[in-house]
C-alpha atoms as a printed R data frame, in Angstrom:
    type eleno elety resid chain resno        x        y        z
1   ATOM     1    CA   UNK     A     1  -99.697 -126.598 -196.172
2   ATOM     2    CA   UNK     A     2 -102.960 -124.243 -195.456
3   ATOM     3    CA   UNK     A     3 -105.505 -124.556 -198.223
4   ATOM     4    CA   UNK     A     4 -105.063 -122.483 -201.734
5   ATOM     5    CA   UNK     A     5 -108.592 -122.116 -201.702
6   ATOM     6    CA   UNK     A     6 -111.546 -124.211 -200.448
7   ATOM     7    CA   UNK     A     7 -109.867 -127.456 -199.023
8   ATOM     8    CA   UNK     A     8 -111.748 -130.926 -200.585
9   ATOM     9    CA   UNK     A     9 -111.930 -131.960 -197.006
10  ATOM    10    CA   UNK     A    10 -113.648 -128.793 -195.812
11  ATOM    11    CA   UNK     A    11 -115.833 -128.980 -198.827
12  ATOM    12    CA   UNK     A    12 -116.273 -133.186 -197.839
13  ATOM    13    CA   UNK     A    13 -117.107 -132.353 -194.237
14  ATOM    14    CA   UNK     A    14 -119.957 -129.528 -194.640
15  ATOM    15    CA   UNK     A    15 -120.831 -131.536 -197.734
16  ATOM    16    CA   UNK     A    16 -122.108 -134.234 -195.391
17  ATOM    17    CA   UNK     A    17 -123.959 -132.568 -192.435
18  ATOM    18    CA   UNK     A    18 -127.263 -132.883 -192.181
19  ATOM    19    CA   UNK     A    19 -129.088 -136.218 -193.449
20  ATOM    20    CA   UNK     A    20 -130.668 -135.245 -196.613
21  ATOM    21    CA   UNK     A    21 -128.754 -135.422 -199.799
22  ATOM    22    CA   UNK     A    22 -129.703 -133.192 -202.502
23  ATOM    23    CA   UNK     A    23 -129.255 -134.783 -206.568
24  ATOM    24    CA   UNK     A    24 -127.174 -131.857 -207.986
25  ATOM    25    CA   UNK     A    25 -128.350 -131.542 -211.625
26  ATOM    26    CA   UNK     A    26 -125.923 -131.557 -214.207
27  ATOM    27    CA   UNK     A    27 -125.664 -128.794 -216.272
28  ATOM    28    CA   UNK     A    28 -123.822 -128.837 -219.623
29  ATOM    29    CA   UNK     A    29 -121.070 -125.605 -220.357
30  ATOM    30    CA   UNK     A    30 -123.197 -123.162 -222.939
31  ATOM    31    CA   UNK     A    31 -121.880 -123.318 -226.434
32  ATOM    32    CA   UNK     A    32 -121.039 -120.003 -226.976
33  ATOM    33    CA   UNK     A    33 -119.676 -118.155 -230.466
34  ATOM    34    CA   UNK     A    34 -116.030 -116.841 -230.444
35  ATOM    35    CA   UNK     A    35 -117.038 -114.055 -232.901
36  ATOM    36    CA   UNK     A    36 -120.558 -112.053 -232.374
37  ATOM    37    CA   UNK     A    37 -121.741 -108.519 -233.572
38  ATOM    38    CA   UNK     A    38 -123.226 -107.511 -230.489
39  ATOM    39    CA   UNK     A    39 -122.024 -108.425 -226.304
40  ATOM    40    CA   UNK     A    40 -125.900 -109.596 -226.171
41  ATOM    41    CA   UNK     A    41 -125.059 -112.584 -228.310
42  ATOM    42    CA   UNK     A    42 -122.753 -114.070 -225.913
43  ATOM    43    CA   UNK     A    43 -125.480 -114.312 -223.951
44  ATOM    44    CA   UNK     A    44 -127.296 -118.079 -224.124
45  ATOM    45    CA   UNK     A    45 -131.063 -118.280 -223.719
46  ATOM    46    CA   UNK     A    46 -132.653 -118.674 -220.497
47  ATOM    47    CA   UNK     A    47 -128.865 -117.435 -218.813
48  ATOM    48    CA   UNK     A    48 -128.809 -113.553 -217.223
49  ATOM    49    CA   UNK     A    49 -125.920 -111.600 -217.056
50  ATOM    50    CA   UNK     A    50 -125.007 -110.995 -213.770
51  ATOM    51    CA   UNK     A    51 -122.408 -108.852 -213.997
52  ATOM    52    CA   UNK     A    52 -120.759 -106.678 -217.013
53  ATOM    53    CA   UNK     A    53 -117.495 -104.683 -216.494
54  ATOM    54    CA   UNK     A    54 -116.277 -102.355 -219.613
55  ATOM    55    CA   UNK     A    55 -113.068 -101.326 -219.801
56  ATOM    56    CA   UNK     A    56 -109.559 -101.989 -221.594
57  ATOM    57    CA   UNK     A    57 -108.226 -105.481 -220.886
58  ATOM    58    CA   UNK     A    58 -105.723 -105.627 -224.064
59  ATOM    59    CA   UNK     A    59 -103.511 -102.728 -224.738
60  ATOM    60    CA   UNK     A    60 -105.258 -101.210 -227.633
61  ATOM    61    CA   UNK     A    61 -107.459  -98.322 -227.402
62  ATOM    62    CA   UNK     A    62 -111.137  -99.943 -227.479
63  ATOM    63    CA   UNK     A    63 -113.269 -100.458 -224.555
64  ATOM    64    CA   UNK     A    64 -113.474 -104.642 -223.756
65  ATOM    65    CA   UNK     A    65 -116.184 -106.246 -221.801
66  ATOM    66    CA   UNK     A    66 -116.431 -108.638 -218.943
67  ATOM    67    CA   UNK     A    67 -119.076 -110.515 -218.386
68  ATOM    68    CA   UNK     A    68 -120.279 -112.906 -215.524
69  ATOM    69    CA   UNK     A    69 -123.421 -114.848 -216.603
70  ATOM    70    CA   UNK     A    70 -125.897 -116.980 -214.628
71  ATOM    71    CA   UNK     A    71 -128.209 -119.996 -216.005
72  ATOM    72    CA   UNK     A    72 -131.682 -118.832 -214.533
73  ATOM    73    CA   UNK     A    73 -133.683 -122.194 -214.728
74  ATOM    74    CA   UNK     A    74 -135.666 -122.822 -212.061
75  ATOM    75    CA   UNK     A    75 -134.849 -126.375 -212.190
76  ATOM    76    CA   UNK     A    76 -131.940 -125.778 -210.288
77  ATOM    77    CA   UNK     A    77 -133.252 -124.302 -207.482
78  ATOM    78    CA   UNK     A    78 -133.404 -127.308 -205.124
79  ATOM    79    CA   UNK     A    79 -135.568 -128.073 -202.029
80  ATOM    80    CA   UNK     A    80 -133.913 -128.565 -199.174
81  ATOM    81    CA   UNK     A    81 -135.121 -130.239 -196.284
82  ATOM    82    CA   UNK     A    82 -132.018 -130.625 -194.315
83  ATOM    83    CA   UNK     A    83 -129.535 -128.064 -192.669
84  ATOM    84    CA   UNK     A    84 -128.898 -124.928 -194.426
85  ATOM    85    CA   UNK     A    85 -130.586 -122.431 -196.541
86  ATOM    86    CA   UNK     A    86 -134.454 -123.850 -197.624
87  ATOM    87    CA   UNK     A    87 -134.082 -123.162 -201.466
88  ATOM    88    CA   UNK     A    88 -130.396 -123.606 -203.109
89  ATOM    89    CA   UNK     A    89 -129.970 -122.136 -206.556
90  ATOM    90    CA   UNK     A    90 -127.535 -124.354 -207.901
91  ATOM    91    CA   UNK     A    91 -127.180 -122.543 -211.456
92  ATOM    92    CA   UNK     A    92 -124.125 -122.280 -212.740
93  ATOM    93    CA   UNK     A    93 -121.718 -119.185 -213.846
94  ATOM    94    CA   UNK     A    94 -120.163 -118.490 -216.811
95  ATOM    95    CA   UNK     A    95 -117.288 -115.394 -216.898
96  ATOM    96    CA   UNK     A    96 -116.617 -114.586 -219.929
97  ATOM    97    CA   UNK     A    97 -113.756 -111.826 -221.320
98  ATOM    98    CA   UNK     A    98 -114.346 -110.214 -224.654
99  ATOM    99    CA   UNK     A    99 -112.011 -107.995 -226.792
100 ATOM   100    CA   UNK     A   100 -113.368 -105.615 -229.088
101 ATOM   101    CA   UNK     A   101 -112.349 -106.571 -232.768
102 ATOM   102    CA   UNK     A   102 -110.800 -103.567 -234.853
103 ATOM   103    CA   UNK     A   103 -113.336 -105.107 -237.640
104 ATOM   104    CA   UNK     A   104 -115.834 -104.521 -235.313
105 ATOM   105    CA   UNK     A   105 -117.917 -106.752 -232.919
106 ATOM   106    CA   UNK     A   106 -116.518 -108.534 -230.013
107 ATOM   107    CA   UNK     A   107 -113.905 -111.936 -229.909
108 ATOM   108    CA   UNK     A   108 -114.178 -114.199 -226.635
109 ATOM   109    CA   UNK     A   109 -110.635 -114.864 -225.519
110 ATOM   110    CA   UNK     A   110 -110.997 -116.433 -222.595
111 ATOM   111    CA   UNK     A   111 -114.041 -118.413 -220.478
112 ATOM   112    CA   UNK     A   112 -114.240 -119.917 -217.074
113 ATOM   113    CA   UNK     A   113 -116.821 -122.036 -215.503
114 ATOM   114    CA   UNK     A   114 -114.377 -123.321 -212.298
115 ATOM   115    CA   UNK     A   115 -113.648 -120.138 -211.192
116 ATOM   116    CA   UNK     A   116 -116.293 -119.213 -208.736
117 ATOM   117    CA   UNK     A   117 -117.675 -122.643 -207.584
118 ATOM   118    CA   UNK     A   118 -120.918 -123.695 -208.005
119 ATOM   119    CA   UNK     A   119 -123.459 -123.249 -204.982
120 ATOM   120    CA   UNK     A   120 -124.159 -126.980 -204.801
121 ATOM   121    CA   UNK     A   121 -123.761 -127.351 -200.812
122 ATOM   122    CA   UNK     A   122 -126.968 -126.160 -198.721
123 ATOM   123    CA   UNK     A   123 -124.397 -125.173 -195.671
124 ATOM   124    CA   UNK     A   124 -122.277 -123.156 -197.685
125 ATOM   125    CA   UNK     A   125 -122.827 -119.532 -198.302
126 ATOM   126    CA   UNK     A   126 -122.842 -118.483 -202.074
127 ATOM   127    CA   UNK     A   127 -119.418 -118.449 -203.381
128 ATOM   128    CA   UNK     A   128 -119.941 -114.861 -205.401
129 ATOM   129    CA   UNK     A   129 -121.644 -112.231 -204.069
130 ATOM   130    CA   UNK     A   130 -122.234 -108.704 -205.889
131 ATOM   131    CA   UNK     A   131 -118.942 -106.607 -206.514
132 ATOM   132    CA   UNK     A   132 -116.348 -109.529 -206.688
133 ATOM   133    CA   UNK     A   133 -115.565 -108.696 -209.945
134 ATOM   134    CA   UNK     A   134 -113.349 -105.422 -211.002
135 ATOM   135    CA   UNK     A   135 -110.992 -104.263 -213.555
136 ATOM   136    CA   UNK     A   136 -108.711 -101.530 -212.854
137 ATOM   137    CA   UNK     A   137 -105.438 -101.076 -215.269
138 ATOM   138    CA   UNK     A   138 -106.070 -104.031 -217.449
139 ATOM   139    CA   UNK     A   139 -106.322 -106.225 -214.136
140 ATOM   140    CA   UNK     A   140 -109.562 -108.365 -213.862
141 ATOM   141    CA   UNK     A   141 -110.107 -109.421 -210.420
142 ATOM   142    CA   UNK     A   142 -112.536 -112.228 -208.936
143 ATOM   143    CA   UNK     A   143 -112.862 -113.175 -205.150
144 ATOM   144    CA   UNK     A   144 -114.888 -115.134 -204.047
145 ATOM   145    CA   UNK     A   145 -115.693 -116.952 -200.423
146 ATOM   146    CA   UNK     A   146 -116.258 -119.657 -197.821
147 ATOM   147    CA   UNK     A   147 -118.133 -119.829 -195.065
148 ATOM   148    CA   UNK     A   148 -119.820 -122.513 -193.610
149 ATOM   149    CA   UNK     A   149 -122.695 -122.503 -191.136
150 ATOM   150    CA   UNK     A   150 -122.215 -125.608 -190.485
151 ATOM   151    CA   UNK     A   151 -119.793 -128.409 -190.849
152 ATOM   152    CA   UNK     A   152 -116.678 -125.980 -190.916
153 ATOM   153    CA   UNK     A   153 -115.154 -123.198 -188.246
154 ATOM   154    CA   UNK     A   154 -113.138 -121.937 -191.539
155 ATOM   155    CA   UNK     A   155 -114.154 -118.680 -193.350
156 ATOM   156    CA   UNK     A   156 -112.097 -116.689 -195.879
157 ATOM   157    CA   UNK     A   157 -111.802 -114.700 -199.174
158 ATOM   158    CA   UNK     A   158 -109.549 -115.459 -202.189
159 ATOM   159    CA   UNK     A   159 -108.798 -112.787 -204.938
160 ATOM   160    CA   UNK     A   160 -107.674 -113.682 -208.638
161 ATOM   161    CA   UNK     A   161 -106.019 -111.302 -210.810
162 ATOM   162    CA   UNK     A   162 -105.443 -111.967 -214.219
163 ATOM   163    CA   UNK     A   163 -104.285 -110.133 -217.042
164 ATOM   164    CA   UNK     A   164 -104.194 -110.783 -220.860
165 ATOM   165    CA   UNK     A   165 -100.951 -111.784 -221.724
166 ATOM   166    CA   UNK     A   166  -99.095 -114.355 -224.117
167 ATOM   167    CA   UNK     A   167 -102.292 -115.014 -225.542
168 ATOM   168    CA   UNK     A   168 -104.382 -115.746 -222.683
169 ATOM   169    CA   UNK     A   169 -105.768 -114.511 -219.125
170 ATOM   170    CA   UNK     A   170 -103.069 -115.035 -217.384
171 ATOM   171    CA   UNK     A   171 -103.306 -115.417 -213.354
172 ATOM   172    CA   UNK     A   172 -100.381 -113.044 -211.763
173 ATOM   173    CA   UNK     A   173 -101.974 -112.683 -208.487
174 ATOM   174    CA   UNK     A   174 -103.184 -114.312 -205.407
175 ATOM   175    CA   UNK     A   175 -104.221 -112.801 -202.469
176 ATOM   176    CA   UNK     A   176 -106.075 -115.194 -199.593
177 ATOM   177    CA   UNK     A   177 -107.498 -114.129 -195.901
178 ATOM   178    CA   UNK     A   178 -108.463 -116.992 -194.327
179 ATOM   179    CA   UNK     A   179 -109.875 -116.932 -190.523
180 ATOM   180    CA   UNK     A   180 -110.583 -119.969 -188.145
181 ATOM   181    CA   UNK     A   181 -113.607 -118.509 -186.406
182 ATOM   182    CA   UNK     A   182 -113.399 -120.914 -183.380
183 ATOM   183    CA   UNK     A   183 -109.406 -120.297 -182.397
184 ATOM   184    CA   UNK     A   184 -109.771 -116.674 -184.158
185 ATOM   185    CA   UNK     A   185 -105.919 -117.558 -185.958
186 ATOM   186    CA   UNK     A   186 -105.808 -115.766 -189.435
187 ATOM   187    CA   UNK     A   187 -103.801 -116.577 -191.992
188 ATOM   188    CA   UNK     A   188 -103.162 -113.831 -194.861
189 ATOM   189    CA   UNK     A   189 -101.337 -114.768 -197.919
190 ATOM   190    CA   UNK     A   190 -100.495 -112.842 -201.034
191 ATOM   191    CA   UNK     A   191  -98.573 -114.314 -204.050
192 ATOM   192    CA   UNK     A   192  -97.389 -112.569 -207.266
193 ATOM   193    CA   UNK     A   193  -96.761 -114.973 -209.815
194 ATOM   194    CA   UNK     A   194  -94.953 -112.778 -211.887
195 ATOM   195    CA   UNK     A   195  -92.097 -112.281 -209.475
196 ATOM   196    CA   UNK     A   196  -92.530 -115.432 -208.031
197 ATOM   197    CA   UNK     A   197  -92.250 -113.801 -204.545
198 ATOM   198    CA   UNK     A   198  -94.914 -114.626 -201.716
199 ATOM   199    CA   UNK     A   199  -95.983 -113.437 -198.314
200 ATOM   200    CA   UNK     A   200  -98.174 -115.054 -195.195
201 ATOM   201    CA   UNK     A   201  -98.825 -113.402 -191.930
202 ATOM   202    CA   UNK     A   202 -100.235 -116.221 -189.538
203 ATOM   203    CA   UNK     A   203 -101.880 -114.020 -186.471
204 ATOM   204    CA   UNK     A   204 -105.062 -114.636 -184.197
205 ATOM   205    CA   UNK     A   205 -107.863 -111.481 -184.221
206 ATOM   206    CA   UNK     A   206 -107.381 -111.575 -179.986
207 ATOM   207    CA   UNK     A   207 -103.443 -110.325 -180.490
208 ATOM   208    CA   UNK     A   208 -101.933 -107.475 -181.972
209 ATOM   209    CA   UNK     A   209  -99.388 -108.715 -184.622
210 ATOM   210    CA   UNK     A   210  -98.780 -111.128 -186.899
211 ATOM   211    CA   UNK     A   211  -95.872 -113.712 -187.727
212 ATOM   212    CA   UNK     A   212  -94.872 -113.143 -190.993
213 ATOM   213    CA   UNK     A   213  -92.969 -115.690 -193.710
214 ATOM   214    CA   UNK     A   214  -91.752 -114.762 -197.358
215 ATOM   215    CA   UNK     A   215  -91.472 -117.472 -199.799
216 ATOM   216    CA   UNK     A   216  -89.325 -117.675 -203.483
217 ATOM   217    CA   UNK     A   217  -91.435 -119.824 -205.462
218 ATOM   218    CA   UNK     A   218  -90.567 -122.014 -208.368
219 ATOM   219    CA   UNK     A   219  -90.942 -121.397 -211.607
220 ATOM   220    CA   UNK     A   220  -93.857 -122.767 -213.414
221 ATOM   221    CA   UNK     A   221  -95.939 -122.751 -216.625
222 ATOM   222    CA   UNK     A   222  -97.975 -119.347 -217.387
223 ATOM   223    CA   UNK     A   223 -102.110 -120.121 -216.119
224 ATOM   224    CA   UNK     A   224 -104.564 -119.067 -217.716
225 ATOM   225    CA   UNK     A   225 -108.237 -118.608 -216.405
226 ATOM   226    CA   UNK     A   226 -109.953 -121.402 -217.737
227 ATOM   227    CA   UNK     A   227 -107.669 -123.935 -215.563
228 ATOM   228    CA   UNK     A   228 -108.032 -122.077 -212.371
229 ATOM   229    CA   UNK     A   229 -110.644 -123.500 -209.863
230 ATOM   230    CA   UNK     A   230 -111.091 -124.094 -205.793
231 ATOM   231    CA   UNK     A   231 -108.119 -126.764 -206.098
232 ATOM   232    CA   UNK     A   232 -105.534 -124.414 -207.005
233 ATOM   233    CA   UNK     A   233 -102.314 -124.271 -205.494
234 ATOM   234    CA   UNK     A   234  -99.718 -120.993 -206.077
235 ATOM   235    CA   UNK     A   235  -96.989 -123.172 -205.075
236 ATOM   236    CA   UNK     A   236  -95.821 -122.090 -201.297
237 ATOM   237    CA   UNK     A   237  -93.539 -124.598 -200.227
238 ATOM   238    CA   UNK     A   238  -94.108 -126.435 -196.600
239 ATOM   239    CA   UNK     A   239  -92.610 -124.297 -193.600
């Protein structure tokens, strides 16, 4: 089966190019409140927000907020002597989803720190960059990427969409692009989780076209944001 996100053996192999191995520090998940006056409180000290989305995510009539926050201790930012970029800012990422209370002030419903991986590998680029995050019609997207400048001829794009639902952030949507830069194959796959009905195109960027497979998937458990991570797999079964 092609990867559902970042493979652990593509993550293995760029993880060990180059000879100098960097001590990741750990960082505890922020305690954060589930009730606050204000968004700013969500916020823990010495963290930035990185991103904030308003908008309605449940189907009342208040504006909710999205926010994607970002330790900012310097402590993080490694030295690196070996292959890749010189100084890696391993801080973490926090997304957070808050629904405005009709007794006023906000309510976190849902919080994710697997989501967009950590930038722990020197040779990778930055999981997240600026704009991976929308919400149009109650739908909160992420993507996020790979690409390896060493260690890995693999580069592609993966796109979460989640929606509040039964209680929780539910994922309904997968969409995937995934390009082998040495043989230029692509591989394109889109899910909905909802219907349970999936698509890949397998081309190559030198020919017109593409092969293209639909899938029925099985049924499964709703999943909610805070489970979803590089590892996760919508369920295609082997061609």
């Amino acid at each position: 089966m092609i990867r559902n996100a970042v493979p652990l053996l593509l993550l293995a192999a760029v993880g060990t190019v180059g000879a100098q191995e960097l001590e990741i520090p750990d960082v505890p998940t922020p305690l954060l409140p589930e009730r606050a006056a204000t968004v700013e409180a969500f916020v823990p000290k010495g963290w930035t927000v990185e991103e904030r989305l308003t908008g309605p995510v449940d189907a009342d009539a208040k504006p909710d907020v999205v926010l994607l926050l970002r330790d900012a201790d310097p402590r993080n930012v490694l030295h690196n002597e070996g292959l890749g970029v010189p100084e890696l800012d391993t801080n973490p990422r926090v997304l957070l989803v808050l629904l405005a209370d009709p007794a006023g002030g906000w309510r976190r419903v849902a919080q994710s720190d697997t989501v967009i991986r950590r930038n722990d590998i020197p040779t990778l680029s930055d999981a997240y960059e600026d704009g991976g995050l929308t919400l149009d019609k109650r739908v909160l997207g992420v993507t996020v990427g790979f690409f390896a400048n060493a260690g890995s001829w693999t580069a592609s794009h993966t796109t979460y969409k989640f929606r509040w639902q039964d209680g929780c952030m539910r994922l309904i949507g997968f969409d995937e692009g995934v390009l082998n830069r040495g043989s230029g194959e692509t591989t394109d796959t889109s899910v909905n989780l909802l219907t349970r009905k999936a698509t890949r195109a397998i081309g190559n960027m030198e020919v017109d076209g593409a092969v293209q497979h639909r899938y029925a998937l099985k049924p499964r458990a709703p999943v909610c944001l805070e489970v979803v991570n590089d590892e996760f797999d919508p369920g295609i079964p082997a061609d």
